[in-house]
């Protein structure tokens, strides 16, 4: 062609010269989403703990406390009645023992031949042992009470 | 081996004193109405438990307070029956039917509302706040304190020279009482005799050791 001598276009640098070569090592551009995901996980966990599970557990705790309070409130009534029944049975036991051992010489009721069972200088109340308390019941009744904790808590 | 501890010198109340009008209800109504009942009979319950604690769980000393507690409970249920029978019955049904689940009052709120309103209207008392019975409650009682039985110092035992103590004559040596492997008739007889004497010695009160010249 007439404008290009020799018939080809010579490749020349651009106008103003080449730009300076950037030889500094650069990091690859990574997307920043991962940090957001991790932060989001932490935030969601914190929100769940403070807003959901903590009040849920507190509610359950208060419900359990309420169920226990029901028994605490009813206990005096049960105890009063139980004490009266207990004393009635003790009277029956003592009368039965007097009746049974009235012909035995040197036998004092509640003692072993004039020896007291317990040393009680203060005069405190001592409950009789289970075996004596069930003296008028069958052995089956005694065993049921003696090993109650094997079947019931 | 039956051990009875109560002798005739221990005071027990008369049987007539223990005959009182009892609160003839089963567990379920008692537990269902427990919160309101506890508030209605708060003073009596506190007096009774204070007495129970002060007398070291002596059942004979708190009979009057116990009777007051039962009387108050009866009065409460009388008033409920008179005014609040239906709401209480509905609440009680819910309570009984939900007996398998652990936290019972929490599952019966719908029935608890009308019952509480009725109690507030007729008995004039609010349901106690949650945690009321769990906390320690102080009670100012007007009666004097139950006396604590005195604890006297035990008597001093004299010092004795125990090396000079000797056993009475005729006491057999427990280690070499008899030879159980001696199958001869004399040995077996001796063993049986020793066992008989030992049983007598340990069980009978008026045992007199046999006067034998040769100690075994």
mmCIF file of C-alpha atoms in Angstrom:
data_model
loop_
_atom_site.group_PDB
_atom_site.id
_atom_site.type_symbol
_atom_site.label_atom_id
_atom_site.label_comp_id
_atom_site.label_asym_id
_atom_site.label_seq_id
_atom_site.Cartn_x
_atom_site.Cartn_y
_atom_site.Cartn_z
ATOM 1 C CA UNK A 1 0.000 0.000 0.000
ATOM 2 C CA UNK A 2 1.088 3.525 -0.399
ATOM 3 C CA UNK A 3 0.773 4.646 3.304
ATOM 4 C CA UNK A 4 2.607 1.617 4.623
ATOM 5 C CA UNK A 5 5.966 1.113 2.928
ATOM 6 C CA UNK A 6 6.766 -2.551 2.495
ATOM 7 C CA UNK A 7 3.061 -3.485 2.680
ATOM 8 C CA UNK A 8 2.554 -4.064 6.509
ATOM 9 C CA UNK A 9 1.864 -2.032 9.573
ATOM 10 C CA UNK A 10 4.778 -1.855 11.979
ATOM 11 C CA UNK A 11 3.739 -2.488 15.587
ATOM 12 C CA UNK A 12 4.860 0.557 17.567
ATOM 13 C CA UNK A 13 4.407 1.625 21.179
ATOM 14 C CA UNK A 14 1.249 3.606 21.916
ATOM 15 C CA UNK A 15 1.161 7.357 22.002
ATOM 16 C CA UNK A 16 2.818 8.651 25.151
ATOM 17 C CA UNK A 17 4.805 5.509 25.597
ATOM 18 C CA UNK A 18 4.136 2.383 27.562
ATOM 19 C CA UNK A 19 2.858 2.633 31.080
ATOM 20 C CA UNK A 20 5.340 1.744 33.807
ATOM 21 C CA UNK A 21 5.501 -2.051 34.538
ATOM 22 C CA UNK A 22 3.792 -3.021 37.747
ATOM 23 C CA UNK A 23 6.167 -5.615 39.217
ATOM 24 C CA UNK A 24 4.900 -5.428 42.868
ATOM 25 C CA UNK A 25 3.377 -8.737 44.068
ATOM 26 C CA UNK A 26 -0.339 -8.430 44.467
ATOM 27 C CA UNK A 27 -2.770 -10.620 46.252
ATOM 28 C CA UNK A 28 -5.557 -12.317 44.380
ATOM 29 C CA UNK A 29 -8.828 -10.577 44.944
ATOM 30 C CA UNK A 30 -10.979 -12.870 47.066
ATOM 31 C CA UNK A 31 -14.644 -12.334 47.759
ATOM 32 C CA UNK A 32 -15.332 -10.976 51.287
ATOM 33 C CA UNK A 33 -18.536 -13.064 51.916
ATOM 34 C CA UNK A 34 -16.939 -15.659 54.270
ATOM 35 C CA UNK A 35 -16.422 -13.164 57.088
ATOM 36 C CA UNK A 36 -20.023 -12.160 56.810
ATOM 37 C CA UNK A 37 -21.115 -15.751 57.070
ATOM 38 C CA UNK A 38 -19.050 -16.372 60.189
ATOM 39 C CA UNK A 39 -20.185 -13.111 61.773
ATOM 40 C CA UNK A 40 -23.729 -13.976 60.912
ATOM 41 C CA UNK A 41 -23.394 -17.362 62.597
ATOM 42 C CA UNK A 42 -22.104 -15.812 65.795
ATOM 43 C CA UNK A 43 -24.814 -13.167 65.823
ATOM 44 C CA UNK A 44 -27.575 -15.697 65.176
ATOM 45 C CA UNK A 45 -26.267 -17.917 67.968
ATOM 46 C CA UNK A 46 -26.116 -15.019 70.400
ATOM 47 C CA UNK A 47 -29.613 -13.909 69.470
ATOM 48 C CA UNK A 48 -30.946 -17.430 69.864
ATOM 49 C CA UNK A 49 -29.338 -17.881 73.255
ATOM 50 C CA UNK A 50 -30.458 -14.566 74.714
ATOM 51 C CA UNK A 51 -33.862 -14.270 73.108
ATOM 52 C CA UNK A 52 -35.041 -17.871 72.897
ATOM 53 C CA UNK A 53 -33.389 -20.614 74.934
ATOM 54 C CA UNK A 54 -32.588 -18.643 78.108
ATOM 55 C CA UNK A 55 -36.197 -17.519 78.699
ATOM 56 C CA UNK A 56 -37.340 -21.023 77.700
ATOM 57 C CA UNK A 57 -35.158 -22.615 80.369
ATOM 58 C CA UNK A 58 -36.203 -19.999 82.930
ATOM 59 C CA UNK A 59 -39.849 -20.732 82.189
ATOM 60 C CA UNK A 60 -39.245 -24.474 82.638
ATOM 61 C CA UNK A 61 -37.395 -23.786 85.893
ATOM 62 C CA UNK A 62 -40.280 -21.673 87.236
ATOM 63 C CA UNK A 63 -42.758 -24.348 86.229
ATOM 64 C CA UNK A 64 -40.783 -26.971 88.119
ATOM 65 C CA UNK A 65 -40.558 -24.640 91.109
ATOM 66 C CA UNK A 66 -44.306 -24.144 91.025
ATOM 67 C CA UNK A 67 -44.897 -27.873 91.026
ATOM 68 C CA UNK A 68 -42.607 -28.179 94.047
ATOM 69 C CA UNK A 69 -44.255 -25.249 95.833
ATOM 70 C CA UNK A 70 -47.543 -27.087 95.621
ATOM 71 C CA UNK A 71 -46.101 -29.811 97.825
ATOM 72 C CA UNK A 72 -44.404 -27.336 100.175
ATOM 73 C CA UNK A 73 -47.708 -25.535 100.726
ATOM 74 C CA UNK A 74 -49.621 -28.776 101.373
ATOM 75 C CA UNK A 75 -47.021 -30.276 103.726
ATOM 76 C CA UNK A 76 -48.267 -28.831 107.051
ATOM 77 C CA UNK A 77 -51.715 -30.347 106.540
ATOM 78 C CA UNK A 78 -50.230 -33.743 105.784
ATOM 79 C CA UNK A 79 -47.824 -33.546 108.719
ATOM 80 C CA UNK A 80 -50.516 -32.619 111.242
ATOM 81 C CA UNK A 81 -52.700 -35.536 110.197
ATOM 82 C CA UNK A 82 -49.773 -37.916 110.095
ATOM 83 C CA UNK A 83 -48.661 -37.002 113.626
ATOM 84 C CA UNK A 84 -52.129 -37.707 114.969
ATOM 85 C CA UNK A 85 -52.291 -41.112 113.273
ATOM 86 C CA UNK A 86 -48.781 -41.928 114.469
ATOM 87 C CA UNK A 87 -49.643 -41.167 118.066
ATOM 88 C CA UNK A 88 -52.816 -43.243 117.844
ATOM 89 C CA UNK A 89 -50.785 -46.225 116.645
ATOM 90 C CA UNK A 90 -48.199 -45.746 119.397
ATOM 91 C CA UNK A 91 -50.933 -45.797 122.020
ATOM 92 C CA UNK A 92 -52.247 -49.022 120.513
ATOM 93 C CA UNK A 93 -48.769 -50.576 120.556
ATOM 94 C CA UNK A 94 -48.116 -49.664 124.151
ATOM 95 C CA UNK A 95 -51.469 -51.029 125.260
ATOM 96 C CA UNK A 96 -50.813 -54.257 123.359
ATOM 97 C CA UNK A 97 -47.401 -54.613 124.971
ATOM 98 C CA UNK A 98 -48.824 -54.046 128.456
ATOM 99 C CA UNK A 99 -51.523 -56.608 127.760
ATOM 100 C CA UNK A 100 -49.064 -59.174 126.441
ATOM 101 C CA UNK A 101 -46.405 -58.829 129.136
ATOM 102 C CA UNK A 102 -48.590 -58.282 132.186
ATOM 103 C CA UNK A 103 -47.868 -61.764 133.585
ATOM 104 C CA UNK A 104 -44.130 -61.680 132.939
ATOM 105 C CA UNK A 105 -42.299 -60.816 136.174
ATOM 106 C CA UNK A 106 -39.848 -57.916 136.210
ATOM 107 C CA UNK A 107 -40.933 -56.660 132.784
ATOM 108 C CA UNK A 108 -41.343 -52.930 132.401
ATOM 109 C CA UNK A 109 -43.184 -51.680 129.340
ATOM 110 C CA UNK A 110 -40.746 -50.047 126.909
ATOM 111 C CA UNK A 111 -37.722 -51.551 128.655
ATOM 112 C CA UNK A 112 -35.757 -54.783 128.593
ATOM 113 C CA UNK A 113 -36.434 -56.166 132.083
ATOM 114 C CA UNK A 114 -35.976 -52.774 133.771
ATOM 115 C CA UNK A 115 -33.076 -51.754 131.547
ATOM 116 C CA UNK A 116 -33.993 -48.780 129.335
ATOM 117 C CA UNK A 117 -33.376 -49.182 125.626
ATOM 118 C CA UNK A 118 -31.826 -45.749 125.057
ATOM 119 C CA UNK A 119 -29.850 -43.461 127.328
ATOM 120 C CA UNK A 120 -31.951 -40.301 127.277
ATOM 121 C CA UNK A 121 -30.991 -37.894 130.056
ATOM 122 C CA UNK A 122 -32.605 -34.908 128.318
ATOM 123 C CA UNK A 123 -35.950 -36.575 127.961
ATOM 124 C CA UNK A 124 -36.096 -36.083 124.201
ATOM 125 C CA UNK A 125 -38.607 -37.720 121.940
ATOM 126 C CA UNK A 126 -37.274 -40.926 120.379
ATOM 127 C CA UNK A 127 -39.190 -42.698 117.627
ATOM 128 C CA UNK A 128 -39.464 -46.443 118.063
ATOM 129 C CA UNK A 129 -37.648 -48.593 115.575
ATOM 130 C CA UNK A 130 -39.455 -49.804 112.501
ATOM 131 C CA UNK A 131 -39.468 -53.415 113.617
ATOM 132 C CA UNK A 132 -41.297 -52.549 116.814
ATOM 133 C CA UNK A 133 -43.622 -50.140 115.131
ATOM 134 C CA UNK A 134 -44.818 -52.944 112.867
ATOM 135 C CA UNK A 135 -45.315 -55.359 115.762
ATOM 136 C CA UNK A 136 -49.046 -55.656 115.105
ATOM 137 C CA UNK A 137 -48.626 -56.029 111.341
ATOM 138 C CA UNK A 138 -47.590 -58.951 109.184
ATOM 139 C CA UNK A 139 -44.015 -59.519 108.143
ATOM 140 C CA UNK A 140 -45.069 -58.743 104.578
ATOM 141 C CA UNK A 141 -46.157 -55.252 105.631
ATOM 142 C CA UNK A 142 -42.869 -54.708 107.427
ATOM 143 C CA UNK A 143 -40.860 -55.841 104.407
ATOM 144 C CA UNK A 144 -42.907 -53.594 102.121
ATOM 145 C CA UNK A 145 -42.046 -50.612 104.277
ATOM 146 C CA UNK A 146 -38.495 -51.656 105.024
ATOM 147 C CA UNK A 147 -37.534 -51.929 101.336
ATOM 148 C CA UNK A 148 -39.837 -49.206 100.081
ATOM 149 C CA UNK A 149 -36.916 -47.382 98.500
ATOM 150 C CA UNK A 150 -36.212 -50.359 96.237
ATOM 151 C CA UNK A 151 -39.387 -49.636 94.314
ATOM 152 C CA UNK A 152 -40.273 -46.041 95.031
ATOM 153 C CA UNK A 153 -38.173 -42.957 95.347
ATOM 154 C CA UNK B 1 -36.067 -58.558 118.791
ATOM 155 C CA UNK B 2 -39.058 -56.194 118.637
ATOM 156 C CA UNK B 3 -37.898 -52.999 120.256
ATOM 157 C CA UNK B 4 -40.418 -50.759 121.911
ATOM 158 C CA UNK B 5 -39.018 -47.576 123.282
ATOM 159 C CA UNK B 6 -42.078 -45.958 124.831
ATOM 160 C CA UNK B 7 -42.496 -46.842 128.454
ATOM 161 C CA UNK B 8 -45.234 -45.846 130.839
ATOM 162 C CA UNK B 9 -43.167 -42.879 131.988
ATOM 163 C CA UNK B 10 -43.285 -41.349 128.482
ATOM 164 C CA UNK B 11 -46.364 -39.154 128.225
ATOM 165 C CA UNK B 12 -48.683 -39.902 125.322
ATOM 166 C CA UNK B 13 -51.900 -37.937 124.802
ATOM 167 C CA UNK B 14 -55.256 -39.595 125.370
ATOM 168 C CA UNK B 15 -56.975 -41.095 122.370
ATOM 169 C CA UNK B 16 -59.895 -38.674 122.703
ATOM 170 C CA UNK B 17 -57.547 -35.753 122.218
ATOM 171 C CA UNK B 18 -56.505 -37.122 118.833
ATOM 172 C CA UNK B 19 -60.073 -37.431 117.511
ATOM 173 C CA UNK B 20 -60.614 -34.291 115.448
ATOM 174 C CA UNK B 21 -62.674 -33.608 112.290
ATOM 175 C CA UNK B 22 -60.172 -34.521 109.593
ATOM 176 C CA UNK B 23 -59.693 -33.005 106.163
ATOM 177 C CA UNK B 24 -61.284 -35.860 104.223
ATOM 178 C CA UNK B 25 -59.907 -35.158 100.765
ATOM 179 C CA UNK B 26 -57.627 -37.060 98.441
ATOM 180 C CA UNK B 27 -54.271 -35.869 97.184
ATOM 181 C CA UNK B 28 -55.508 -34.203 94.032
ATOM 182 C CA UNK B 29 -57.801 -31.513 95.514
ATOM 183 C CA UNK B 30 -55.182 -30.749 98.137
ATOM 184 C CA UNK B 31 -52.452 -30.242 95.559
ATOM 185 C CA UNK B 32 -54.709 -28.389 93.160
ATOM 186 C CA UNK B 33 -55.787 -25.852 95.766
ATOM 187 C CA UNK B 34 -52.397 -25.807 97.492
ATOM 188 C CA UNK B 35 -51.359 -22.292 96.498
ATOM 189 C CA UNK B 36 -54.592 -20.635 97.616
ATOM 190 C CA UNK B 37 -54.868 -22.885 100.628
ATOM 191 C CA UNK B 38 -51.332 -22.023 101.657
ATOM 192 C CA UNK B 39 -52.119 -18.343 101.571
ATOM 193 C CA UNK B 40 -55.451 -18.746 103.348
ATOM 194 C CA UNK B 41 -53.919 -20.742 106.212
ATOM 195 C CA UNK B 42 -50.497 -19.093 106.154
ATOM 196 C CA UNK B 43 -50.415 -18.063 109.804
ATOM 197 C CA UNK B 44 -51.611 -21.382 111.160
ATOM 198 C CA UNK B 45 -49.170 -23.298 108.966
ATOM 199 C CA UNK B 46 -46.277 -21.105 110.052
ATOM 200 C CA UNK B 47 -47.156 -21.511 113.729
ATOM 201 C CA UNK B 48 -47.352 -25.262 113.340
ATOM 202 C CA UNK B 49 -44.063 -25.570 111.477
ATOM 203 C CA UNK B 50 -42.354 -23.280 113.984
ATOM 204 C CA UNK B 51 -43.563 -25.469 116.838
ATOM 205 C CA UNK B 52 -42.469 -28.585 114.923
ATOM 206 C CA UNK B 53 -39.012 -27.132 114.472
ATOM 207 C CA UNK B 54 -38.603 -25.826 118.021
ATOM 208 C CA UNK B 55 -39.661 -29.047 119.709
ATOM 209 C CA UNK B 56 -37.305 -31.091 117.505
ATOM 210 C CA UNK B 57 -40.129 -32.878 115.693
ATOM 211 C CA UNK B 58 -41.936 -33.993 118.817
ATOM 212 C CA UNK B 59 -45.436 -34.980 117.681
ATOM 213 C CA UNK B 60 -46.962 -34.611 121.160
ATOM 214 C CA UNK B 61 -46.142 -30.958 121.621
ATOM 215 C CA UNK B 62 -47.792 -29.498 118.506
ATOM 216 C CA UNK B 63 -51.248 -31.011 118.646
ATOM 217 C CA UNK B 64 -53.085 -27.721 119.174
ATOM 218 C CA UNK B 65 -51.339 -26.037 116.260
ATOM 219 C CA UNK B 66 -52.024 -29.072 114.089
ATOM 220 C CA UNK B 67 -55.698 -28.932 114.951
ATOM 221 C CA UNK B 68 -55.755 -25.245 114.013
ATOM 222 C CA UNK B 69 -54.209 -26.065 110.655
ATOM 223 C CA UNK B 70 -56.779 -28.763 109.892
ATOM 224 C CA UNK B 71 -59.620 -26.503 110.997
ATOM 225 C CA UNK B 72 -58.431 -23.738 108.722
ATOM 226 C CA UNK B 73 -58.218 -26.171 105.819
ATOM 227 C CA UNK B 74 -61.763 -27.309 106.459
ATOM 228 C CA UNK B 75 -62.979 -23.719 106.522
ATOM 229 C CA UNK B 76 -61.253 -23.031 103.189
ATOM 230 C CA UNK B 77 -62.870 -25.988 101.461
ATOM 231 C CA UNK B 78 -66.247 -25.123 102.947
ATOM 232 C CA UNK B 79 -66.039 -21.663 101.405
ATOM 233 C CA UNK B 80 -64.846 -23.063 98.088
ATOM 234 C CA UNK B 81 -67.752 -25.479 98.006
ATOM 235 C CA UNK B 82 -70.192 -22.704 98.795
ATOM 236 C CA UNK B 83 -68.990 -20.144 96.246
ATOM 237 C CA UNK B 84 -66.466 -21.553 93.790
ATOM 238 C CA UNK B 85 -67.521 -25.145 93.239
ATOM 239 C CA UNK B 86 -67.632 -25.169 89.420
ATOM 240 C CA UNK B 87 -64.381 -23.331 88.595
ATOM 241 C CA UNK B 88 -62.582 -25.435 91.174
ATOM 242 C CA UNK B 89 -64.037 -28.630 89.750
ATOM 243 C CA UNK B 90 -62.867 -27.710 86.246
ATOM 244 C CA UNK B 91 -59.395 -26.886 87.488
ATOM 245 C CA UNK B 92 -59.297 -30.102 89.471
ATOM 246 C CA UNK B 93 -60.289 -32.159 86.430
ATOM 247 C CA UNK B 94 -57.505 -30.622 84.384
ATOM 248 C CA UNK B 95 -55.095 -31.227 87.245
ATOM 249 C CA UNK B 96 -56.074 -34.868 87.590
ATOM 250 C CA UNK B 97 -56.015 -35.653 83.916
ATOM 251 C CA UNK B 98 -52.627 -34.069 83.404
ATOM 252 C CA UNK B 99 -51.154 -35.977 86.308
ATOM 253 C CA UNK B 100 -48.683 -37.759 84.040
ATOM 254 C CA UNK B 101 -46.929 -34.600 82.909
ATOM 255 C CA UNK B 102 -44.359 -33.221 85.239
ATOM 256 C CA UNK B 103 -45.220 -29.543 85.484
ATOM 257 C CA UNK B 104 -48.906 -29.735 86.203
ATOM 258 C CA UNK B 105 -49.986 -26.208 87.198
ATOM 259 C CA UNK B 106 -48.390 -24.790 84.091
ATOM 260 C CA UNK B 107 -50.634 -26.819 81.785
ATOM 261 C CA UNK B 108 -53.882 -25.759 83.418
ATOM 262 C CA UNK B 109 -53.738 -21.981 83.095
ATOM 263 C CA UNK B 110 -56.989 -21.722 81.202
ATOM 264 C CA UNK B 111 -58.912 -23.224 84.088
ATOM 265 C CA UNK B 112 -56.803 -21.529 86.720
ATOM 266 C CA UNK B 113 -57.902 -18.057 85.622
ATOM 267 C CA UNK B 114 -61.601 -18.305 86.523
ATOM 268 C CA UNK B 115 -60.748 -20.144 89.735
ATOM 269 C CA UNK B 116 -58.363 -17.385 90.814
ATOM 270 C CA UNK B 117 -60.919 -14.697 89.925
ATOM 271 C CA UNK B 118 -63.593 -16.460 91.923
ATOM 272 C CA UNK B 119 -61.319 -16.808 94.937
ATOM 273 C CA UNK B 120 -60.338 -13.157 94.676
ATOM 274 C CA UNK B 121 -63.981 -12.165 94.576
ATOM 275 C CA UNK B 122 -65.344 -14.323 97.401
ATOM 276 C CA UNK B 123 -62.414 -15.050 99.678
ATOM 277 C CA UNK B 124 -60.660 -11.766 98.973
ATOM 278 C CA UNK B 125 -57.187 -13.117 98.468
ATOM 279 C CA UNK B 126 -54.729 -12.984 95.598
ATOM 280 C CA UNK B 127 -52.778 -15.987 94.422
ATOM 281 C CA UNK B 128 -49.329 -15.861 96.020
ATOM 282 C CA UNK B 129 -46.563 -14.814 93.624
ATOM 283 C CA UNK B 130 -44.280 -17.470 92.148
ATOM 284 C CA UNK B 131 -41.410 -18.254 94.497
ATOM 285 C CA UNK B 132 -43.442 -17.390 97.593
ATOM 286 C CA UNK B 133 -43.258 -20.846 99.143
ATOM 287 C CA UNK B 134 -39.722 -21.582 97.950
ATOM 288 C CA UNK B 135 -38.221 -18.675 99.827
ATOM 289 C CA UNK B 136 -37.583 -18.653 103.552
ATOM 290 C CA UNK B 137 -40.472 -16.942 105.288
ATOM 291 C CA UNK B 138 -40.083 -15.289 108.661
ATOM 292 C CA UNK B 139 -42.852 -15.509 111.215
ATOM 293 C CA UNK B 140 -43.308 -13.382 114.302
ATOM 294 C CA UNK B 141 -45.079 -15.472 116.885
ATOM 295 C CA UNK B 142 -46.646 -14.075 120.058
ATOM 296 C CA UNK B 143 -46.342 -17.214 122.140
ATOM 297 C CA UNK B 144 -43.183 -17.836 124.201
ATOM 298 C CA UNK B 145 -40.540 -20.126 122.817
ATOM 299 C CA UNK B 146 -40.653 -23.842 123.625
ATOM 300 C CA UNK B 147 -37.966 -24.596 126.208
ATOM 301 C CA UNK B 148 -35.026 -26.625 125.008
ATOM 302 C CA UNK B 149 -34.369 -29.540 127.383
ATOM 303 C CA UNK B 150 -31.155 -28.913 129.310
ATOM 304 C CA UNK B 151 -28.072 -30.947 128.492
ATOM 305 C CA UNK B 152 -26.332 -31.733 131.771
ATOM 306 C CA UNK B 153 -22.674 -32.554 131.802
ATOM 307 C CA UNK B 154 -22.199 -36.333 132.223
ATOM 308 C CA UNK B 155 -20.844 -37.539 135.550
ATOM 309 C CA UNK B 156 -17.162 -38.081 135.817
ATOM 310 C CA UNK B 157 -16.063 -41.714 135.868
ATOM 311 C CA UNK B 158 -13.559 -42.592 138.540
ATOM 312 C CA UNK B 159 -10.208 -43.765 137.374
ATOM 313 C CA UNK B 160 -9.671 -47.423 137.993
ATOM 314 C CA UNK B 161 -6.751 -49.693 137.638
ATOM 315 C CA UNK B 162 -8.208 -52.053 135.071
ATOM 316 C CA UNK B 163 -5.261 -54.416 135.306
ATOM 317 C CA UNK B 164 -6.417 -55.411 138.773
ATOM 318 C CA UNK B 165 -9.905 -56.363 137.555
ATOM 319 C CA UNK B 166 -10.459 -60.118 137.388
ATOM 320 C CA UNK B 167 -13.311 -62.068 135.965
ATOM 321 C CA UNK B 168 -15.492 -64.055 138.339
ATOM 322 C CA UNK B 169 -14.535 -67.688 138.808
ATOM 323 C CA UNK B 170 -16.188 -70.057 136.435
ATOM 324 C CA UNK B 171 -15.908 -67.751 133.439
ATOM 325 C CA UNK B 172 -14.697 -69.871 130.530
ATOM 326 C CA UNK B 173 -12.055 -68.668 128.156
ATOM 327 C CA UNK B 174 -13.928 -67.608 124.975
ATOM 328 C CA UNK B 175 -11.060 -68.634 122.687
ATOM 329 C CA UNK B 176 -10.676 -72.171 123.985
ATOM 330 C CA UNK B 177 -14.240 -72.920 124.986
ATOM 331 C CA UNK B 178 -14.493 -76.272 123.295
ATOM 332 C CA UNK B 179 -13.017 -78.128 120.375
ATOM 333 C CA UNK B 180 -15.717 -78.421 117.742
ATOM 334 C CA UNK B 181 -13.634 -80.932 115.776
ATOM 335 C CA UNK B 182 -13.585 -83.349 118.657
ATOM 336 C CA UNK B 183 -15.992 -85.986 117.391
ATOM 337 C CA UNK B 184 -15.816 -88.109 120.508
ATOM 338 C CA UNK B 185 -18.872 -88.204 122.670
ATOM 339 C CA UNK B 186 -17.164 -86.461 125.566
ATOM 340 C CA UNK B 187 -16.074 -83.573 123.332
ATOM 341 C CA UNK B 188 -19.519 -83.192 121.782
ATOM 342 C CA UNK B 189 -21.146 -83.253 125.179
ATOM 343 C CA UNK B 190 -18.796 -80.606 126.432
ATOM 344 C CA UNK B 191 -19.538 -78.447 123.371
ATOM 345 C CA UNK B 192 -23.283 -78.731 123.788
ATOM 346 C CA UNK B 193 -23.029 -77.939 127.464
ATOM 347 C CA UNK B 194 -20.944 -74.847 126.795
ATOM 348 C CA UNK B 195 -23.349 -73.589 124.178
ATOM 349 C CA UNK B 196 -26.297 -74.077 126.498
ATOM 350 C CA UNK B 197 -24.617 -72.215 129.306
ATOM 351 C CA UNK B 198 -23.551 -69.438 126.943
ATOM 352 C CA UNK B 199 -27.085 -68.989 125.691
ATOM 353 C CA UNK B 200 -28.366 -68.811 129.231
ATOM 354 C CA UNK B 201 -25.683 -66.380 130.207
ATOM 355 C CA UNK B 202 -26.499 -63.987 127.410
ATOM 356 C CA UNK B 203 -30.298 -64.136 127.457
ATOM 357 C CA UNK B 204 -31.495 -64.792 130.953
ATOM 358 C CA UNK B 205 -31.503 -62.157 133.635
ATOM 359 C CA UNK B 206 -31.136 -64.290 136.670
ATOM 360 C CA UNK B 207 -28.245 -66.442 135.528
ATOM 361 C CA UNK B 208 -26.168 -67.911 138.292
ATOM 362 C CA UNK B 209 -22.913 -69.420 137.059
ATOM 363 C CA UNK B 210 -22.677 -73.076 138.004
ATOM 364 C CA UNK B 211 -20.236 -73.704 140.785
ATOM 365 C CA UNK B 212 -17.761 -75.989 139.101
ATOM 366 C CA UNK B 213 -14.414 -76.848 140.649
ATOM 367 C CA UNK B 214 -12.501 -77.279 137.404
ATOM 368 C CA UNK B 215 -12.617 -74.335 135.013
ATOM 369 C CA UNK B 216 -12.648 -75.427 131.382
#
